[in-house]
């Protein structure tokens, strides 16, 4: 009995132990499984967040409709790019596919379709693709919206530019054709010497106009294509201004214009290309003479202002209206096209001036009032400012970012050498940078 009891007790204890052990084993396993499931869910959630973030950060609008045609998702960008996003694909097409282009393409079994539209003054391209979004045989639709405002604007400008060039070239070409025809038709023998001379002069003027226009166009295209050759170095502004003024004396004299130049600061210096600077000054001063009547006044001032040096051309001529001032730097813009052509202008002068000034990291300002006169001021960074900028670029990136600061780099190297500093720009100590900045400001 006792033996039986002890066997029973031993059995009960052993099986109880086994049950406890098995329970704790299964509990442990469940915990591990739970943790794994939790990790998988977390991973999925993270992936979803990542996708949401990627979608949100795109410059593209993305909208997706399911195979049932119900809105699945759209990113933040899409809400700014379209008036409203309908709940179904059909409503979307009713609202935006006004010409039935998308529907027609899908009927023809095309997988993709595109339409352009304008919303809040910006141009967009909407492309619609049929796609299997899930493992479903029927496809849903993905809509991608792209802001194409810049491309549309550039295309428009390109078209206008080509039209303008053709028009401007046609005018002198017509002159050349007309006068050469007159010489051919009449024959040299039948014309008086005087009238032959007149015709040839007209031919010559026409060819000069074409030459000017082509030169200006070539210069602009070189600037546009970053292919303009410049030799930027430290230059003193006043001698260049003085030589330009001397060159234009005959034109000013012919109109009895009171014409002179003044330096209002001591030796203003800038990093500039000599011939580009000449071109800027000649253009501005020449315009002032052209658009100022007889016995008027044209003055040129050169000076410095804190971190800038400037050239200011002031006239008391016909002036430019506020509206025209906004367009004055655009290619081919003229307030009075006939008047400008009569003066031999191409309408490209101020556009070139602006590009050249910007190439020197400068800025051009205009103040004008109709009937009273005009004041153009070209600001260029002073030599000290350019040296400081070059030092900043070199210590930050190890290289200079543009031709002006590149020109200053050689001078900085000399300055560093004078101060006993090794010009390893990216590893300069703070006290070395301070010493260089102090030396620049002397
Ligand atoms: P253009 O070759 O016709 O002179 P610009 O680009 O140099 O071309 O100038 C554009 C237009 O700006 C000119 O046609 C003229 O109407 C106006 N303009 C430029 N400078 C002056 C000025 N100093 N006074 C009045 N109008 C000016």
XYZ file of C-alpha atoms and ligand atoms in Angstrom:
469
model
C 0.000 0.000 0.000
C 2.725 2.221 1.080
C 4.648 1.388 -2.011
C 1.585 2.033 -4.147
C 1.007 5.365 -2.432
C 4.581 6.449 -2.841
C 4.495 5.468 -6.546
C 1.295 7.477 -6.968
C 2.764 10.490 -5.181
C 5.964 10.278 -7.242
C 3.869 10.042 -10.422
C 1.757 13.034 -9.444
C 4.798 15.133 -8.537
C 6.617 14.192 -11.754
C 3.630 14.874 -14.015
C 2.936 18.144 -12.155
C 6.533 19.169 -12.759
C 6.218 18.224 -16.377
C 3.055 20.272 -16.758
C 4.745 23.298 -15.130
C 7.816 22.878 -17.289
C 5.723 22.472 -20.458
C 3.623 25.513 -19.545
C 6.624 27.710 -18.925
C 8.162 26.424 -22.184
C 5.022 27.293 -24.165
C 4.674 30.633 -22.414
C 8.289 31.439 -23.300
C 7.701 30.374 -26.900
C 4.567 32.475 -27.140
C 6.473 35.459 -25.791
C 9.185 34.990 -28.428
C 6.566 34.622 -31.139
C 4.752 37.713 -29.871
C 8.013 39.635 -29.936
C 8.679 38.482 -33.497
C 5.170 39.450 -34.635
C 5.594 42.775 -32.888
C 8.922 43.319 -34.656
C 7.388 42.427 -38.038
C 4.496 44.824 -37.439
C 6.916 47.537 -36.372
C 8.980 46.898 -39.521
C 5.872 47.168 -41.704
C 4.804 50.350 -39.930
C 8.304 51.826 -40.399
C 8.312 50.869 -44.062
C 4.900 52.501 -44.450
C 6.142 55.652 -42.734
C 9.213 55.650 -44.965
C 7.037 55.345 -48.070
C 4.760 58.104 -46.780
C 7.795 60.311 -46.141
C 9.235 59.590 -49.590
C 5.866 60.326 -51.193
C 5.505 63.518 -49.179
C 9.010 64.735 -50.038
C 8.550 64.325 -53.800
C 8.138 67.372 -55.997
C 5.613 65.300 -57.880
C 1.962 64.975 -57.057
C 0.960 61.319 -56.704
C -2.621 60.063 -56.646
C -3.666 56.399 -56.775
C -7.105 54.941 -57.531
C -7.838 51.271 -56.797
C -9.145 48.774 -59.369
C -12.664 49.690 -58.131
C -11.878 53.279 -59.028
C -11.819 54.462 -55.407
C -9.200 56.914 -54.141
C -6.439 54.934 -52.394
C -3.925 57.606 -51.549
C -2.513 60.959 -52.521
C 0.588 62.740 -51.287
C 0.769 66.284 -49.847
C 2.227 67.801 -53.025
C -0.781 66.700 -55.068
C -3.178 68.824 -52.996
C -1.280 71.998 -54.004
C -1.166 71.012 -57.658
C -4.795 70.429 -58.439
C -8.019 72.130 -57.431
C -9.542 69.098 -55.695
C -9.049 65.335 -55.707
C -12.356 63.536 -56.365
C -13.144 60.356 -54.441
C -13.500 58.215 -57.568
C -11.480 57.910 -60.779
C -14.627 58.470 -62.854
C -15.342 61.766 -61.095
C -11.690 62.684 -61.632
C -12.005 62.132 -65.377
C -15.353 63.993 -65.509
C -13.720 66.978 -63.887
C -10.305 67.110 -65.548
C -10.438 65.061 -68.759
C -12.635 67.653 -70.431
C -11.472 66.778 -73.951
C -11.889 63.031 -73.248
C -8.238 62.496 -74.175
C -7.473 60.121 -71.292
C -10.671 58.114 -71.786
C -10.038 57.853 -75.547
C -6.479 56.600 -74.976
C -7.640 53.941 -72.532
C -10.314 52.823 -74.995
C -7.507 52.404 -77.528
C -5.806 50.230 -74.918
C -2.926 52.608 -74.265
C -1.361 52.118 -70.852
C -0.487 55.756 -70.318
C -2.028 59.111 -71.130
C -1.031 62.737 -70.534
C -2.760 66.091 -70.335
C -1.450 69.575 -69.503
C -3.376 72.109 -67.460
C -2.933 75.435 -65.697
C -3.795 75.890 -62.035
C -3.186 79.078 -60.048
C -0.967 80.538 -62.796
C 1.292 77.471 -62.906
C 1.491 74.846 -65.650
C 1.206 71.136 -64.823
C 1.522 67.867 -66.723
C -0.765 65.091 -65.513
C 0.180 61.600 -66.536
C -2.203 58.697 -65.899
C -0.961 55.097 -65.913
C -2.893 51.850 -65.706
C -1.170 49.664 -63.111
C -1.831 46.499 -61.144
C -1.674 47.869 -57.634
C -2.290 44.585 -55.754
C -2.374 40.966 -56.908
C -5.624 41.768 -58.608
C -6.136 41.121 -62.277
C -7.934 44.405 -62.820
C -5.619 47.411 -62.919
C -5.919 50.556 -60.825
C -4.640 53.972 -61.893
C -1.619 55.951 -60.783
C -1.649 59.666 -61.535
C 1.583 61.656 -61.494
C 1.468 65.467 -61.586
C 4.588 67.395 -62.566
C 5.072 71.176 -62.316
C 6.288 72.213 -65.794
C 5.948 75.996 -65.348
C 9.678 76.630 -65.919
C 9.851 74.485 -69.072
C 6.727 76.169 -70.501
C 8.139 79.625 -69.729
C 11.526 78.762 -71.274
C 9.880 77.361 -74.374
C 7.784 80.524 -74.684
C 10.905 82.715 -74.266
C 12.766 80.656 -76.841
C 9.950 81.113 -79.350
C 9.782 84.868 -78.680
C 13.561 85.109 -78.979
C 13.638 83.368 -82.355
C 10.759 85.570 -83.591
C 12.571 88.703 -82.377
C 15.895 87.730 -83.953
C 14.210 87.022 -87.274
C 12.357 90.306 -87.136
C 15.447 92.338 -86.190
C 17.531 90.721 -88.934
C 14.783 91.227 -91.472
C 14.728 95.011 -91.064
C 18.335 95.714 -92.195
C 18.100 92.881 -94.717
C 15.093 94.593 -96.349
C 17.099 97.841 -96.520
C 20.016 96.038 -98.174
C 17.686 94.278 -100.622
C 15.737 97.419 -101.539
C 18.787 99.600 -102.199
C 20.734 96.960 -104.064
C 17.641 96.303 -106.226
C 17.348 100.012 -106.933
C 20.981 100.084 -108.060
C 20.492 96.992 -110.208
C 17.208 98.176 -111.744
C 18.334 101.679 -112.590
C 21.824 100.683 -113.532
C 24.796 102.683 -112.353
C 24.955 104.713 -115.565
C 21.431 106.068 -115.233
C 21.847 107.254 -111.634
C 23.502 110.420 -110.484
C 26.690 110.073 -108.480
C 24.882 111.600 -105.493
C 22.066 109.063 -105.525
C 24.482 106.151 -106.008
C 26.412 107.363 -102.964
C 23.149 107.592 -100.990
C 22.172 104.017 -101.918
C 25.592 102.665 -101.018
C 25.467 104.461 -97.675
C 22.129 102.795 -96.942
C 23.623 99.424 -97.884
C 26.537 100.072 -95.563
C 24.220 101.115 -92.661
C 22.142 97.970 -93.122
C 25.197 95.733 -93.013
C 26.526 97.548 -89.915
C 23.199 97.014 -88.153
C 23.300 93.316 -88.987
C 26.860 93.095 -87.760
C 25.971 94.817 -84.444
C 23.015 92.539 -83.931
C 24.988 89.383 -84.672
C 27.826 90.473 -82.371
C 25.366 91.164 -79.539
C 23.645 87.830 -80.108
C 26.931 85.961 -80.101
C 27.987 87.671 -76.878
C 24.684 86.802 -75.209
C 24.903 83.211 -76.340
C 28.467 82.989 -74.982
C 27.280 84.353 -71.638
C 24.307 81.947 -71.619
C 26.526 78.996 -72.388
C 29.152 80.015 -69.789
C 31.571 80.235 -72.686
C 32.553 83.862 -72.319
C 36.263 84.379 -71.883
C 37.054 86.758 -69.033
C 40.316 87.816 -67.470
C 39.195 88.962 -64.085
C 41.733 90.907 -62.039
C 41.887 93.864 -59.665
C 41.083 96.969 -61.682
C 40.802 100.623 -60.830
C 37.422 101.881 -62.049
C 38.134 105.547 -62.709
C 40.723 105.219 -65.515
C 38.384 102.827 -67.380
C 35.429 105.188 -66.953
C 37.561 108.142 -68.090
C 38.713 106.352 -71.262
C 35.108 105.358 -72.121
C 33.921 108.929 -71.603
C 36.698 110.195 -73.899
C 35.617 107.755 -76.596
C 32.056 109.035 -76.450
C 32.909 112.748 -76.447
C 32.250 113.149 -80.205
C 28.655 111.835 -79.826
C 27.999 114.086 -76.803
C 29.625 117.061 -78.518
C 27.492 116.598 -81.612
C 24.429 117.143 -79.381
C 26.082 119.881 -77.273
C 25.613 117.712 -74.203
C 27.335 118.749 -70.985
C 29.310 115.561 -70.432
C 31.857 114.697 -67.704
C 32.990 112.064 -65.189
C 33.854 112.385 -61.489
C 35.451 110.201 -58.854
C 33.780 110.754 -55.483
C 35.899 108.287 -53.492
C 39.562 107.499 -53.441
C 40.621 104.873 -56.002
C 37.604 102.527 -56.116
C 38.856 99.012 -56.987
C 37.027 95.849 -57.970
C 37.733 92.428 -59.435
C 36.618 92.781 -63.048
C 37.319 91.955 -66.644
C 38.600 95.132 -68.303
C 36.760 94.762 -71.602
C 33.493 93.598 -69.991
C 33.579 96.630 -67.724
C 34.207 98.868 -70.741
C 31.243 97.298 -72.484
C 29.001 97.992 -69.460
C 30.083 101.638 -69.192
C 29.976 102.337 -72.951
C 26.478 100.880 -73.208
C 25.054 102.887 -70.323
C 26.733 106.164 -71.272
C 25.926 105.734 -74.957
C 22.251 105.199 -74.051
C 22.270 108.338 -71.897
C 23.616 110.370 -74.800
C 21.146 108.759 -77.235
C 18.097 109.396 -75.066
C 18.999 112.933 -73.948
C 18.121 115.887 -76.148
C 20.444 118.642 -77.310
C 22.041 120.825 -74.618
C 21.219 118.177 -72.016
C 23.476 116.774 -69.312
C 25.163 113.380 -68.853
C 27.343 112.788 -65.761
C 29.243 109.693 -64.692
C 30.226 109.177 -61.037
C 32.527 106.557 -59.583
C 32.598 105.875 -55.843
C 32.607 103.365 -52.966
C 29.905 102.503 -50.453
C 30.800 100.266 -47.463
C 31.439 96.932 -49.232
C 30.574 97.997 -52.761
C 32.045 100.177 -55.469
C 29.735 101.822 -57.982
C 29.511 103.518 -61.356
C 26.521 105.853 -61.685
C 25.391 107.299 -65.023
C 22.932 110.183 -64.705
C 21.190 112.031 -67.522
C 18.390 114.565 -67.790
C 16.942 112.952 -70.903
C 13.543 111.554 -71.841
C 13.312 109.182 -68.820
C 11.667 105.749 -68.590
C 8.162 105.075 -67.214
C 7.698 102.816 -64.182
C 6.125 100.060 -66.280
C 8.954 100.143 -68.845
C 11.551 100.041 -66.046
C 10.331 96.546 -65.151
C 11.084 95.311 -68.671
C 14.097 97.378 -69.562
C 16.617 94.544 -69.042
C 14.696 92.026 -71.151
C 16.150 91.001 -74.488
C 14.829 93.118 -77.385
C 12.713 95.296 -75.122
C 12.534 98.918 -76.262
C 10.297 101.704 -75.065
C 10.087 103.073 -78.596
C 11.281 100.545 -81.169
C 11.414 102.975 -84.094
C 13.295 105.577 -82.043
C 15.779 102.966 -80.808
C 16.425 101.604 -84.327
C 16.894 105.147 -85.605
C 19.704 105.457 -83.040
C 21.181 102.181 -84.248
C 20.108 100.291 -81.115
C 19.592 96.531 -81.106
C 17.439 96.355 -77.961
C 20.008 93.974 -76.478
C 22.327 96.518 -74.849
C 20.829 96.571 -71.352
C 20.253 92.799 -71.378
C 23.985 92.360 -72.025
C 24.862 94.945 -69.361
C 22.787 93.093 -66.756
C 24.306 89.707 -67.627
C 27.837 91.118 -67.465
C 27.172 92.859 -64.144
C 25.821 89.610 -62.682
C 28.845 87.748 -64.009
C 30.868 90.079 -61.751
C 28.562 89.252 -58.798
C 27.220 92.796 -59.012
C 23.851 94.413 -59.356
C 22.322 97.155 -61.501
C 19.711 99.630 -60.253
C 17.608 102.119 -62.157
C 15.837 105.306 -61.061
C 14.018 107.286 -63.683
C 11.144 109.611 -64.247
C 9.612 110.468 -67.595
C 10.696 113.846 -68.917
C 13.204 114.377 -66.104
C 15.942 111.838 -66.676
C 17.466 108.497 -65.734
C 20.047 107.205 -63.283
C 21.656 103.767 -63.749
C 23.935 102.513 -60.966
C 26.170 99.483 -61.314
C 27.305 98.090 -57.964
C 30.247 95.688 -57.855
C 31.650 93.997 -54.754
C 34.708 95.844 -53.448
C 38.056 94.054 -53.571
C 37.929 93.523 -49.791
C 34.469 91.944 -50.005
C 35.579 89.588 -52.794
C 38.714 88.587 -50.856
C 36.594 87.823 -47.785
C 34.161 85.805 -49.873
C 36.989 83.888 -51.530
C 38.510 83.100 -48.112
C 35.139 81.845 -46.892
C 34.664 79.628 -49.970
C 38.201 78.249 -49.696
C 37.999 77.426 -45.986
C 34.526 75.886 -46.389
C 34.925 73.950 -49.654
C 38.615 74.083 -50.549
C 37.762 75.731 -53.910
C 36.263 78.987 -55.162
C 32.868 78.806 -56.817
C 33.081 81.450 -59.554
C 35.508 83.359 -61.754
C 35.503 86.465 -59.523
C 36.492 84.688 -56.309
C 38.871 82.452 -58.303
C 40.672 85.625 -59.383
C 40.913 86.689 -55.735
C 42.414 83.323 -54.717
C 45.827 84.158 -56.158
C 45.888 87.413 -54.152
C 44.840 85.558 -50.997
C 47.723 83.128 -51.496
C 50.163 86.033 -51.680
C 48.630 87.571 -48.557
C 48.889 84.252 -46.691
C 52.514 83.917 -47.736
C 53.267 87.420 -46.460
C 51.743 86.481 -43.091
C 53.681 83.197 -42.982
C 50.492 81.137 -43.304
C 50.545 77.952 -45.383
C 47.629 78.186 -47.824
C 46.097 74.803 -46.998
C 42.696 76.446 -46.883
C 40.540 73.702 -45.417
C 42.848 73.097 -42.485
C 43.460 76.727 -41.493
C 43.357 77.499 -37.756
C 40.860 80.078 -36.519
C 43.629 82.504 -35.557
C 45.092 82.205 -39.073
C 41.693 83.021 -40.611
C 41.407 86.002 -38.223
C 44.874 87.195 -39.219
C 43.953 86.965 -42.912
C 40.640 88.801 -42.364
C 42.480 91.562 -40.477
C 45.059 91.861 -43.283
C 42.251 92.073 -45.892
C 40.611 94.938 -44.004
C 43.783 97.017 -43.727
P 18.766 99.932 -77.405
O 19.744 99.270 -78.262
O 17.394 100.027 -77.978
O 19.244 101.225 -76.831
P 19.002 98.913 -74.748
O 18.823 97.521 -74.242
O 20.317 99.557 -74.535
O 18.581 98.867 -76.243
O 17.898 99.788 -74.066
C 16.565 99.330 -74.047
C 15.609 100.508 -74.072
O 15.726 101.221 -72.840
C 15.914 101.541 -75.126
O 15.277 101.190 -76.337
C 15.321 102.787 -74.541
O 13.941 102.829 -74.807
C 15.473 102.595 -73.041
N 16.635 103.318 -72.449
C 17.854 102.831 -72.154
N 18.632 103.772 -71.583
C 17.891 104.881 -71.508
C 18.118 106.202 -70.991
N 19.276 106.556 -70.446
N 17.103 107.087 -71.073
C 15.911 106.745 -71.596
N 15.616 105.521 -72.094
C 16.595 104.609 -72.048
